Coordinates of C-alpha atoms in Angstrom, one line a residue:
X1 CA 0.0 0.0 0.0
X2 CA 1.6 3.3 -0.7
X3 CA 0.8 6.1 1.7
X4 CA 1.6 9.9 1.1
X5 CA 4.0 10.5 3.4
X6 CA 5.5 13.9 3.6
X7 CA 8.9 14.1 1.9
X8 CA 11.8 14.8 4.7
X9 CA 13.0 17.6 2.3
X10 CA 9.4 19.1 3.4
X11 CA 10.5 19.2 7.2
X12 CA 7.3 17.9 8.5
X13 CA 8.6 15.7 11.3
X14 CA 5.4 16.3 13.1
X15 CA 1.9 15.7 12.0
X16 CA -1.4 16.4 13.5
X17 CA -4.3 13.6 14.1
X18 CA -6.5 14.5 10.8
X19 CA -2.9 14.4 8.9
X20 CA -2.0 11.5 10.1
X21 CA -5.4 9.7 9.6
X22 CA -5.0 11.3 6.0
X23 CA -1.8 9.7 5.7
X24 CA -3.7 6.3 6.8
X25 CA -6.5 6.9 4.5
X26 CA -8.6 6.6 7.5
X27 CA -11.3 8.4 9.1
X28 CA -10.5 10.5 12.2
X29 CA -12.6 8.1 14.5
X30 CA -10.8 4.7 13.7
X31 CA -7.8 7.2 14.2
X32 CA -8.6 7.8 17.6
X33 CA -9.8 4.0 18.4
X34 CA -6.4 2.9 17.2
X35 CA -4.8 4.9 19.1
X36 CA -5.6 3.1 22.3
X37 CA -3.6 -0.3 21.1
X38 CA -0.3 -0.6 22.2
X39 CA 0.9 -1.8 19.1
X40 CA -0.3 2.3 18.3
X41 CA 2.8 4.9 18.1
X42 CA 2.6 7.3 21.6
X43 CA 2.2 11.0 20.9
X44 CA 4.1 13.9 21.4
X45 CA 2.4 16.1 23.7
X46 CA 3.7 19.7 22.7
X47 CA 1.3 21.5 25.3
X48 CA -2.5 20.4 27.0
X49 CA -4.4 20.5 24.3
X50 CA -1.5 20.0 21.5
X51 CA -0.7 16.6 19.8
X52 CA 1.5 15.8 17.1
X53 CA 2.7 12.5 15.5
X54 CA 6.3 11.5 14.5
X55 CA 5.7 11.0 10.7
X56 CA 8.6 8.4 11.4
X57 CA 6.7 6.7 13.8
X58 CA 3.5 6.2 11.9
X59 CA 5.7 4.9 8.8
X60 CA 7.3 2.3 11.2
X61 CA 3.5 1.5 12.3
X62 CA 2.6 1.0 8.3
X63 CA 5.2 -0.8 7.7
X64 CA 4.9 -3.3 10.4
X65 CA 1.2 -4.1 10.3
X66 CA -0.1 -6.9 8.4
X67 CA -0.6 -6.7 4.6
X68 CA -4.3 -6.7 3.8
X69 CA -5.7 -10.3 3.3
X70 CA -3.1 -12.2 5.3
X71 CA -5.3 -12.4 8.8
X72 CA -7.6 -16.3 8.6
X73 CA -11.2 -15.7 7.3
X74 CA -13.1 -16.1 10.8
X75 CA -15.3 -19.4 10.1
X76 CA -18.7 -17.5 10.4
X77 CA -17.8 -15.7 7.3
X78 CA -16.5 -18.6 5.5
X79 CA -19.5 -21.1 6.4
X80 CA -21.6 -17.7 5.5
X81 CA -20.6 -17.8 2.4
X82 CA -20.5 -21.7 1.3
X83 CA -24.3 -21.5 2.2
X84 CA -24.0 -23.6 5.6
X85 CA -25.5 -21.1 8.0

């Protein structure tokens, strides 16, 4: 999957939540759900109410999660669709 990172030569080190939910190709609320997994990058905390992202951090994060289509079909799904249930 290619994501639009920001080029270093740009100097964004730091992105905001709706960037970096942009960058995911996500919506702002599975943004926010994902963030409480640990598997989830932890924030910079600039000041109380300021939050920012290490655009390193969420590549790492992309990089490292599982390619779409490699996780096991739960069996629901599969019996679903062979007609059994």
């Amino acid at each position: 999957m290619t994501v639009p990172l920001p080029a270093p030569d740009q100097g964004r080190m730091l992105v905001s939540a709706v960037e970096a939910a942009a960058m995911l190709s996500i919506s702002e609320r599975l943004f926010h759900e994902l963030r409480r997994t640990p598997e989830w990058p932890r924030p910079i905390q600039l000041s109380a109410r300021c939050v920012r992202f290490r655009v390193s951090d969420i590549a790492a994060y992309i990089a490292n999660r599982p390619a779409a289509g490699t996780r096991a079909e739960p069996e629901q799904l599969r019996a679903k669709r062979r007609g059994t249930i």
